[in-house]
Amino acid sequence: DTGVSQDPRHKITKRGQNVTFRCDPISEHNRLYWYRQTLGQGPEFLTYFQNEAQLEKSRLLSDRFSAERPKGSFSTLEIQRTEQGDSAMYLCASSLEGARGYTFGSGTRLTVV
Amino acid sequence: AQSVTQPDIHITVSEGASLELRCNYSYGATPYLFWYVQSPGQGLQLLLKYFSGDTLVQGIKGFEAEFKRSQSSFNLRKPSVHWSDAAEYFCAVGAADSWGKFQFGAGTQVVVTP
């Protein structure tokens, strides 16, 4: 078990382009979370999956954002028509149901130019 | 409204000196409390957590935190800091009856001087 993996580590994209990030949680973890962290701030909750079901989305997750976890294993976060305000670190975390606290990945740093 | 406040944005401490990072929360439900550490360009690592019981919690890397319900605080301490403790520290709160959504403070940047 290598922990929570996120790919890519860094992404630079031009405004208006679409980007997709991937998260591979710890294999036995059935819960998966996405957070966004902007410079100088703590992480902010975006969305949460239990198995393949997306159970809650933050108001931060505009229509340009979509997240999937098709087989209850890895998850993808897609941002369409990126804007400069989307520049941030996107963090994925996973846990077992009922666990108190979770394990974060190293994040994907997105820069929109 | 739920909130987590870390009053100190930046702290500078000498190597070998003690460190205390403050965290205050406002939470309607019984809170679960956490401290995470983040090195530059990295994800967050859990230092310690409090759910119930003994209000003094021991964590990794020699850190401890004390839950004070009357003050709505969960301050992090280390008796003697090492240069490797330079990082950003985040306090987080979750509801005991939730599925794990956390609210994080804005963080405290710790600089360790020789």
PDB file of N, CA, C and O in Angstrom, chain A residues 22-87:
ATOM      1  N   ARG A  22      -6.457  12.766 -11.504  1.00  0.00           N
ATOM      2  CA  ARG A  22      -6.799  11.419 -11.046  1.00  0.00           C
ATOM      3  C   ARG A  22      -6.350  11.222  -9.609  1.00  0.00           C
ATOM      4  O   ARG A  22      -5.294  11.720  -9.199  1.00  0.00           O
ATOM      5  N   CYS A  23      -7.143  10.478  -8.866  1.00  0.00           N
ATOM      6  CA  CYS A  23      -6.795  10.113  -7.494  1.00  0.00           C
ATOM      7  C   CYS A  23      -6.985   8.617  -7.322  1.00  0.00           C
ATOM      8  O   CYS A  23      -8.058   8.075  -7.621  1.00  0.00           O
ATOM      9  N   ASP A  24      -5.966   7.953  -6.817  1.00  0.00           N
ATOM     10  CA  ASP A  24      -6.064   6.545  -6.450  1.00  0.00           C
ATOM     11  C   ASP A  24      -5.997   6.449  -4.931  1.00  0.00           C
ATOM     12  O   ASP A  24      -4.942   6.711  -4.338  1.00  0.00           O
ATOM     13  N   PRO A  25      -7.092   6.077  -4.298  1.00  0.00           N
ATOM     14  CA  PRO A  25      -7.104   6.030  -2.825  1.00  0.00           C
ATOM     15  C   PRO A  25      -6.398   4.775  -2.319  1.00  0.00           C
ATOM     16  O   PRO A  25      -5.990   3.905  -3.097  1.00  0.00           O
ATOM     17  N   ILE A  26      -6.246   4.695  -1.029  1.00  0.00           N
ATOM     18  CA  ILE A  26      -5.781   3.461  -0.398  1.00  0.00           C
ATOM     19  C   ILE A  26      -6.804   2.382  -0.737  1.00  0.00           C
ATOM     20  O   ILE A  26      -8.016   2.610  -0.655  1.00  0.00           O
ATOM     21  N   SER A  27      -6.321   1.218  -1.112  1.00  0.00           N
ATOM     22  CA  SER A  27      -7.159   0.233  -1.798  1.00  0.00           C
ATOM     23  C   SER A  27      -8.411  -0.172  -1.020  1.00  0.00           C
ATOM     24  O   SER A  27      -9.471  -0.358  -1.602  1.00  0.00           O
ATOM     25  N   GLU A  28      -8.330  -0.303   0.275  1.00  0.00           N
ATOM     26  CA  GLU A  28      -9.509  -0.773   1.006  1.00  0.00           C
ATOM     27  C   GLU A  28     -10.427   0.357   1.457  1.00  0.00           C
ATOM     28  O   GLU A  28     -11.468   0.117   2.067  1.00  0.00           O
ATOM     29  N   HIS A  29     -10.045   1.595   1.166  1.00  0.00           N
ATOM     30  CA  HIS A  29     -10.854   2.741   1.607  1.00  0.00           C
ATOM     31  C   HIS A  29     -12.052   2.932   0.683  1.00  0.00           C
ATOM     32  O   HIS A  29     -11.902   3.043  -0.534  1.00  0.00           O
ATOM     33  N   ASN A  30     -13.239   3.002   1.269  1.00  0.00           N
ATOM     34  CA  ASN A  30     -14.426   3.177   0.437  1.00  0.00           C
ATOM     35  C   ASN A  30     -14.882   4.634   0.362  1.00  0.00           C
ATOM     36  O   ASN A  30     -15.763   4.966  -0.421  1.00  0.00           O
ATOM     37  N   ARG A  31     -14.269   5.510   1.138  1.00  0.00           N
ATOM     38  CA  ARG A  31     -14.629   6.922   1.077  1.00  0.00           C
ATOM     39  C   ARG A  31     -13.506   7.717   0.433  1.00  0.00           C
ATOM     40  O   ARG A  31     -12.325   7.482   0.715  1.00  0.00           O
ATOM     41  N   LEU A  32     -13.897   8.656  -0.401  1.00  0.00           N
ATOM     42  CA  LEU A  32     -12.919   9.469  -1.123  1.00  0.00           C
ATOM     43  C   LEU A  32     -13.412  10.903  -1.141  1.00  0.00           C
ATOM     44  O   LEU A  32     -14.587  11.172  -1.389  1.00  0.00           O
ATOM     45  N   TYR A  33     -12.485  11.822  -0.898  1.00  0.00           N
ATOM     46  CA  TYR A  33     -12.822  13.237  -0.771  1.00  0.00           C
ATOM     47  C   TYR A  33     -11.943  14.052  -1.699  1.00  0.00           C
ATOM     48  O   TYR A  33     -10.775  13.744  -1.894  1.00  0.00           O
ATOM     49  N   TRP A  34     -12.481  15.126  -2.210  1.00  0.00           N
ATOM     50  CA  TRP A  34     -11.697  16.128  -2.934  1.00  0.00           C
ATOM     51  C   TRP A  34     -11.774  17.449  -2.171  1.00  0.00           C
ATOM     52  O   TRP A  34     -12.863  17.891  -1.760  1.00  0.00           O
ATOM     53  N   TYR A  35     -10.607  18.065  -2.016  1.00  0.00           N
ATOM     54  CA  TYR A  35     -10.497  19.380  -1.405  1.00  0.00           C
ATOM     55  C   TYR A  35      -9.701  20.282  -2.344  1.00  0.00           C
ATOM     56  O   TYR A  35      -8.886  19.808  -3.133  1.00  0.00           O
ATOM     57  N   ARG A  36      -9.919  21.582  -2.208  1.00  0.00           N
ATOM     58  CA  ARG A  36      -9.134  22.564  -2.957  1.00  0.00           C
ATOM     59  C   ARG A  36      -8.454  23.481  -1.954  1.00  0.00           C
ATOM     60  O   ARG A  36      -9.068  23.910  -0.966  1.00  0.00           O
ATOM     61  N   GLN A  37      -7.191  23.772  -2.232  1.00  0.00           N
ATOM     62  CA  GLN A  37      -6.425  24.644  -1.337  1.00  0.00           C
ATOM     63  C   GLN A  37      -5.792  25.755  -2.148  1.00  0.00           C
ATOM     64  O   GLN A  37      -4.943  25.489  -3.011  1.00  0.00           O
ATOM     65  N   THR A  38      -6.195  26.974  -1.891  1.00  0.00           N
ATOM     66  CA  THR A  38      -5.579  28.118  -2.542  1.00  0.00           C
ATOM     67  C   THR A  38      -4.474  28.666  -1.652  1.00  0.00           C
ATOM     68  O   THR A  38      -4.388  28.349  -0.452  1.00  0.00           O
ATOM     69  N   LEU A  39      -3.619  29.470  -2.258  1.00  0.00           N
ATOM     70  CA  LEU A  39      -2.427  29.954  -1.573  1.00  0.00           C
ATOM     71  C   LEU A  39      -2.784  30.691  -0.291  1.00  0.00           C
ATOM     72  O   LEU A  39      -3.630  31.583  -0.287  1.00  0.00           O
ATOM     73  N   GLY A  40      -2.159  30.280   0.797  1.00  0.00           N
ATOM     74  CA  GLY A  40      -2.382  30.956   2.069  1.00  0.00           C
ATOM     75  C   GLY A  40      -3.639  30.556   2.793  1.00  0.00           C
ATOM     76  O   GLY A  40      -3.981  31.151   3.823  1.00  0.00           O
ATOM     77  N   GLN A  41      -4.327  29.558   2.288  1.00  0.00           N
ATOM     78  CA  GLN A  41      -5.579  29.119   2.917  1.00  0.00           C
ATOM     79  C   GLN A  41      -5.514  27.647   3.269  1.00  0.00           C
ATOM     80  O   GLN A  41      -4.692  26.893   2.750  1.00  0.00           O
ATOM     81  N   GLY A  42      -6.421  27.238   4.143  1.00  0.00           N
ATOM     82  CA  GLY A  42      -6.567  25.825   4.421  1.00  0.00           C
ATOM     83  C   GLY A  42      -7.400  25.158   3.340  1.00  0.00           C
ATOM     84  O   GLY A  42      -8.051  25.825   2.536  1.00  0.00           O
ATOM     85  N   PRO A  43      -7.369  23.851   3.303  1.00  0.00           N
ATOM     86  CA  PRO A  43      -8.170  23.126   2.308  1.00  0.00           C
ATOM     87  C   PRO A  43      -9.661  23.388   2.495  1.00  0.00           C
ATOM     88  O   PRO A  43     -10.146  23.520   3.615  1.00  0.00           O
ATOM     89  N   GLU A  44     -10.370  23.430   1.361  1.00  0.00           N
ATOM     90  CA  GLU A  44     -11.823  23.613   1.376  1.00  0.00           C
ATOM     91  C   GLU A  44     -12.462  22.393   0.717  1.00  0.00           C
ATOM     92  O   GLU A  44     -12.044  21.979  -0.369  1.00  0.00           O
ATOM     93  N   PHE A  45     -13.498  21.880   1.345  1.00  0.00           N
ATOM     94  CA  PHE A  45     -14.174  20.694   0.855  1.00  0.00           C
ATOM     95  C   PHE A  45     -14.843  20.956  -0.490  1.00  0.00           C
ATOM     96  O   PHE A  45     -15.501  21.981  -0.685  1.00  0.00           O
ATOM     97  N   LEU A  46     -14.666  20.011  -1.411  1.00  0.00           N
ATOM     98  CA  LEU A  46     -15.330  20.093  -2.715  1.00  0.00           C
ATOM     99  C   LEU A  46     -16.429  19.046  -2.848  1.00  0.00           C
ATOM    100  O   LEU A  46     -17.570  19.364  -3.168  1.00  0.00           O
ATOM    101  N   THR A  47     -16.049  17.776  -2.657  1.00  0.00           N
ATOM    102  CA  THR A  47     -17.016  16.716  -2.859  1.00  0.00           C
ATOM    103  C   THR A  47     -16.562  15.445  -2.174  1.00  0.00           C
ATOM    104  O   THR A  47     -15.407  15.319  -1.777  1.00  0.00           O
ATOM    105  N   TYR A  48     -17.479  14.493  -2.084  1.00  0.00           N
ATOM    106  CA  TYR A  48     -17.231  13.270  -1.329  1.00  0.00           C
ATOM    107  C   TYR A  48     -17.948  12.098  -1.976  1.00  0.00           C
ATOM    108  O   TYR A  48     -19.082  12.232  -2.440  1.00  0.00           O
ATOM    109  N   PHE A  49     -17.256  10.967  -2.024  1.00  0.00           N
ATOM    110  CA  PHE A  49     -17.822   9.725  -2.547  1.00  0.00           C
ATOM    111  C   PHE A  49     -17.807   8.657  -1.459  1.00  0.00           C
ATOM    112  O   PHE A  49     -16.838   8.540  -0.703  1.00  0.00           O
ATOM    113  N   GLN A  50     -18.855   7.876  -1.436  1.00  0.00           N
ATOM    114  CA  GLN A  50     -18.813   6.618  -0.714  1.00  0.00           C
ATOM    115  C   GLN A  50     -19.012   5.532  -1.763  1.00  0.00           C
ATOM    116  O   GLN A  50     -20.065   5.471  -2.408  1.00  0.00           O
ATOM    117  N   ASN A  51     -17.991   4.719  -1.924  1.00  0.00           N
ATOM    118  CA  ASN A  51     -17.939   3.787  -3.057  1.00  0.00           C
ATOM    119  C   ASN A  51     -18.082   4.603  -4.343  1.00  0.00           C
ATOM    120  O   ASN A  51     -17.342   5.569  -4.519  1.00  0.00           O
ATOM    121  N   GLU A  52     -19.015   4.251  -5.207  1.00  0.00           N
ATOM    122  CA  GLU A  52     -19.118   4.999  -6.463  1.00  0.00           C
ATOM    123  C   GLU A  52     -20.115   6.149  -6.390  1.00  0.00           C
ATOM    124  O   GLU A  52     -20.226   6.931  -7.335  1.00  0.00           O
ATOM    125  N   ALA A  53     -20.801   6.273  -5.285  1.00  0.00           N
ATOM    126  CA  ALA A  53     -21.840   7.292  -5.163  1.00  0.00           C
ATOM    127  C   ALA A  53     -21.273   8.622  -4.670  1.00  0.00           C
ATOM    128  O   ALA A  53     -20.603   8.675  -3.632  1.00  0.00           O
ATOM    129  N   GLN A  54     -21.585   9.673  -5.423  1.00  0.00           N
ATOM    130  CA  GLN A  54     -21.180  11.013  -5.005  1.00  0.00           C
ATOM    131  C   GLN A  54     -22.269  11.545  -4.081  1.00  0.00           C
ATOM    132  O   GLN A  54     -23.395  11.820  -4.521  1.00  0.00           O
ATOM    133  N   LEU A  55     -21.949  11.711  -2.808  1.00  0.00           N
ATOM    134  CA  LEU A  55     -22.985  11.978  -1.824  1.00  0.00           C
ATOM    135  C   LEU A  55     -23.154  13.447  -1.483  1.00  0.00           C
ATOM    136  O   LEU A  55     -24.202  13.841  -0.973  1.00  0.00           O
ATOM    137  N   GLU A  56     -22.160  14.249  -1.707  1.00  0.00           N
ATOM    138  CA  GLU A  56     -22.315  15.671  -1.441  1.00  0.00           C
ATOM    139  C   GLU A  56     -21.343  16.476  -2.278  1.00  0.00           C
ATOM    140  O   GLU A  56     -20.225  16.029  -2.529  1.00  0.00           O
ATOM    141  N   LYS A  57     -21.801  17.627  -2.693  1.00  0.00           N
ATOM    142  CA  LYS A  57     -20.965  18.570  -3.435  1.00  0.00           C
ATOM    143  C   LYS A  57     -21.052  19.929  -2.781  1.00  0.00           C
ATOM    144  O   LYS A  57     -22.133  20.404  -2.429  1.00  0.00           O
ATOM    145  N   SER A  58     -19.918  20.578  -2.662  1.00  0.00           N
ATOM    146  CA  SER A  58     -19.886  21.929  -2.113  1.00  0.00           C
ATOM    147  C   SER A  58     -20.398  22.930  -3.144  1.00  0.00           C
ATOM    148  O   SER A  58     -20.333  22.690  -4.355  1.00  0.00           O
ATOM    149  N   ARG A  59     -20.840  24.069  -2.635  1.00  0.00           N
ATOM    150  CA  ARG A  59     -21.229  25.163  -3.548  1.00  0.00           C
ATOM    151  C   ARG A  59     -20.012  25.663  -4.323  1.00  0.00           C
ATOM    152  O   ARG A  59     -20.141  26.324  -5.341  1.00  0.00           O
ATOM    153  N   LEU A  60     -18.802  25.339  -3.825  1.00  0.00           N
ATOM    154  CA  LEU A  60     -17.584  25.732  -4.546  1.00  0.00           C
ATOM    155  C   LEU A  60     -17.476  25.003  -5.878  1.00  0.00           C
ATOM    156  O   LEU A  60     -16.761  25.444  -6.782  1.00  0.00           O
ATOM    157  N   LEU A  61     -18.139  23.876  -5.981  1.00  0.00           N
ATOM    158  CA  LEU A  61     -18.037  23.039  -7.179  1.00  0.00           C
ATOM    159  C   LEU A  61     -19.049  23.531  -8.204  1.00  0.00           C
ATOM    160  O   LEU A  61     -20.202  23.107  -8.229  1.00  0.00           O
ATOM    161  N   SER A  62     -18.572  24.450  -9.059  1.00  0.00           N
ATOM    162  CA  SER A  62     -19.467  25.019 -10.058  1.00  0.00           C
ATOM    163  C   SER A  62     -19.779  23.989 -11.134  1.00  0.00           C
ATOM    164  O   SER A  62     -19.252  22.871 -11.129  1.00  0.00           O
ATOM    165  N   ASP A  63     -20.633  24.393 -12.075  1.00  0.00           N
ATOM    166  CA  ASP A  63     -21.022  23.490 -13.165  1.00  0.00           C
ATOM    167  C   ASP A  63     -19.835  23.096 -14.026  1.00  0.00           C
ATOM    168  O   ASP A  63     -19.910  22.124 -14.774  1.00  0.00           O
ATOM    169  N   ARG A  64     -18.755  23.827 -13.945  1.00  0.00           N
ATOM    170  CA  ARG A  64     -17.585  23.488 -14.764  1.00  0.00           C
ATOM    171  C   ARG A  64     -16.793  22.325 -14.166  1.00  0.00           C
ATOM    172  O   ARG A  64     -15.908  21.778 -14.814  1.00  0.00           O
ATOM    173  N   PHE A  65     -17.107  21.994 -12.949  1.00  0.00           N
ATOM    174  CA  PHE A  65     -16.398  20.922 -12.253  1.00  0.00           C
ATOM    175  C   PHE A  65     -17.260  19.653 -12.264  1.00  0.00           C
ATOM    176  O   PHE A  65     -18.459  19.700 -12.013  1.00  0.00           O
ATOM    177  N   SER A  66     -16.613  18.529 -12.507  1.00  0.00           N
ATOM    178  CA  SER A  66     -17.304  17.255 -12.365  1.00  0.00           C
ATOM    179  C   SER A  66     -16.348  16.224 -11.804  1.00  0.00           C
ATOM    180  O   SER A  66     -15.170  16.190 -12.164  1.00  0.00           O
ATOM    181  N   ALA A  67     -16.854  15.403 -10.929  1.00  0.00           N
ATOM    182  CA  ALA A  67     -16.044  14.353 -10.314  1.00  0.00           C
ATOM    183  C   ALA A  67     -16.758  13.029 -10.485  1.00  0.00           C
ATOM    184  O   ALA A  67     -17.986  12.956 -10.437  1.00  0.00           O
ATOM    185  N   GLU A  68     -15.956  11.992 -10.688  1.00  0.00           N
ATOM    186  CA  GLU A  68     -16.510  10.654 -10.848  1.00  0.00           C
ATOM    187  C   GLU A  68     -15.668   9.661 -10.065  1.00  0.00           C
ATOM    188  O   GLU A  68     -14.477   9.868  -9.851  1.00  0.00           O
ATOM    189  N   ARG A  69     -16.302   8.577  -9.735  1.00  0.00           N
ATOM    190  CA  ARG A  69     -15.603   7.438  -9.152  1.00  0.00           C
ATOM    191  C   ARG A  69     -16.309   6.197  -9.674  1.00  0.00           C
ATOM    192  O   ARG A  69     -17.054   5.546  -8.948  1.00  0.00           O
ATOM    193  N   PRO A  70     -16.074   5.872 -10.933  1.00  0.00           N
ATOM    194  CA  PRO A  70     -16.924   4.917 -11.649  1.00  0.00           C
ATOM    195  C   PRO A  70     -17.004   3.516 -11.050  1.00  0.00           C
ATOM    196  O   PRO A  70     -18.036   2.885 -11.116  1.00  0.00           O
ATOM    197  N   LYS A  71     -15.980   3.009 -10.500  1.00  0.00           N
ATOM    198  CA  LYS A  71     -16.022   1.648  -9.969  1.00  0.00           C
ATOM    199  C   LYS A  71     -15.739   1.622  -8.481  1.00  0.00           C
ATOM    200  O   LYS A  71     -15.399   0.575  -7.935  1.00  0.00           O
ATOM    201  N   GLY A  72     -15.874   2.754  -7.860  1.00  0.00           N
ATOM    202  CA  GLY A  72     -15.630   2.805  -6.427  1.00  0.00           C
ATOM    203  C   GLY A  72     -14.174   2.678  -6.056  1.00  0.00           C
ATOM    204  O   GLY A  72     -13.851   2.431  -4.890  1.00  0.00           O
ATOM    205  N   SER A  73     -13.291   2.843  -7.058  1.00  0.00           N
ATOM    206  CA  SER A  73     -11.860   2.769  -6.748  1.00  0.00           C
ATOM    207  C   SER A  73     -11.249   4.149  -6.978  1.00  0.00           C
ATOM    208  O   SER A  73     -11.417   5.035  -6.158  1.00  0.00           O
ATOM    209  N   PHE A  74     -10.610   4.360  -8.140  1.00  0.00           N
ATOM    210  CA  PHE A  74     -10.020   5.658  -8.403  1.00  0.00           C
ATOM    211  C   PHE A  74     -11.098   6.684  -8.717  1.00  0.00           C
ATOM    212  O   PHE A  74     -12.253   6.345  -9.044  1.00  0.00           O
ATOM    213  N   SER A  75     -10.708   7.938  -8.626  1.00  0.00           N
ATOM    214  CA  SER A  75     -11.632   9.032  -8.916  1.00  0.00           C
ATOM    215  C   SER A  75     -10.961  10.027  -9.859  1.00  0.00           C
ATOM    216  O   SER A  75      -9.726  10.139  -9.883  1.00  0.00           O
ATOM    217  N   THR A  76     -11.767  10.703 -10.650  1.00  0.00           N
ATOM    218  CA  THR A  76     -11.271  11.785 -11.489  1.00  0.00           C
ATOM    219  C   THR A  76     -12.029  13.070 -11.174  1.00  0.00           C
ATOM    220  O   THR A  76     -13.218  13.039 -10.834  1.00  0.00           O
ATOM    221  N   LEU A  77     -11.310  14.162 -11.272  1.00  0.00           N
ATOM    222  CA  LEU A  77     -11.900  15.498 -11.124  1.00  0.00           C
ATOM    223  C   LEU A  77     -11.591  16.255 -12.409  1.00  0.00           C
ATOM    224  O   LEU A  77     -10.425  16.405 -12.774  1.00  0.00           O
ATOM    225  N   GLU A  78     -12.622  16.676 -13.113  1.00  0.00           N
ATOM    226  CA  GLU A  78     -12.444  17.403 -14.355  1.00  0.00           C
ATOM    227  C   GLU A  78     -12.894  18.837 -14.176  1.00  0.00           C
ATOM    228  O   GLU A  78     -13.938  19.101 -13.557  1.00  0.00           O
ATOM    229  N   ILE A  79     -12.115  19.740 -14.713  1.00  0.00           N
ATOM    230  CA  ILE A  79     -12.494  21.153 -14.749  1.00  0.00           C
ATOM    231  C   ILE A  79     -12.576  21.558 -16.218  1.00  0.00           C
ATOM    232  O   ILE A  79     -11.594  21.427 -16.961  1.00  0.00           O
ATOM    233  N   GLN A  80     -13.732  22.024 -16.612  1.00  0.00           N
ATOM    234  CA  GLN A  80     -13.913  22.473 -17.989  1.00  0.00           C
ATOM    235  C   GLN A  80     -13.743  23.993 -18.056  1.00  0.00           C
ATOM    236  O   GLN A  80     -14.043  24.712 -17.107  1.00  0.00           O
ATOM    237  N   ARG A  81     -13.237  24.439 -19.192  1.00  0.00           N
ATOM    238  CA  ARG A  81     -13.092  25.891 -19.446  1.00  0.00           C
ATOM    239  C   ARG A  81     -12.424  26.568 -18.251  1.00  0.00           C
ATOM    240  O   ARG A  81     -12.986  27.466 -17.619  1.00  0.00           O
ATOM    241  N   THR A  82     -11.218  26.143 -17.987  1.00  0.00           N
ATOM    242  CA  THR A  82     -10.526  26.630 -16.797  1.00  0.00           C
ATOM    243  C   THR A  82     -10.414  28.149 -16.782  1.00  0.00           C
ATOM    244  O   THR A  82     -10.299  28.801 -17.821  1.00  0.00           O
ATOM    245  N   GLU A  83     -10.434  28.670 -15.572  1.00  0.00           N
ATOM    246  CA  GLU A  83     -10.281  30.105 -15.334  1.00  0.00           C
ATOM    247  C   GLU A  83      -9.090  30.301 -14.404  1.00  0.00           C
ATOM    248  O   GLU A  83      -8.690  29.385 -13.691  1.00  0.00           O
ATOM    249  N   GLN A  84      -8.559  31.513 -14.390  1.00  0.00           N
ATOM    250  CA  GLN A  84      -7.391  31.764 -13.547  1.00  0.00           C
ATOM    251  C   GLN A  84      -7.711  31.509 -12.078  1.00  0.00           C
ATOM    252  O   GLN A  84      -6.847  31.079 -11.318  1.00  0.00           O
ATOM    253  N   GLY A  85      -8.929  31.733 -11.685  1.00  0.00           N
ATOM    254  CA  GLY A  85      -9.330  31.489 -10.306  1.00  0.00           C
ATOM    255  C   GLY A  85      -9.339  30.024  -9.914  1.00  0.00           C
ATOM    256  O   GLY A  85      -9.466  29.708  -8.726  1.00  0.00           O
ATOM    257  N   ASP A  86      -9.206  29.146 -10.894  1.00  0.00           N
ATOM    258  CA  ASP A  86      -9.134  27.714 -10.590  1.00  0.00           C
ATOM    259  C   ASP A  86      -7.741  27.297 -10.155  1.00  0.00           C
ATOM    260  O   ASP A  86      -7.546  26.164  -9.698  1.00  0.00           O
ATOM    261  N   SER A  87      -6.779  28.183 -10.305  1.00  0.00           N
ATOM    262  CA  SER A  87      -5.410  27.861  -9.891  1.00  0.00           C
ATOM    263  C   SER A  87      -5.385  27.562  -8.400  1.00  0.00           C
ATOM    264  O   SER A  87      -5.802  28.397  -7.584  1.00  0.00           O
TER     265      SER A  87
END
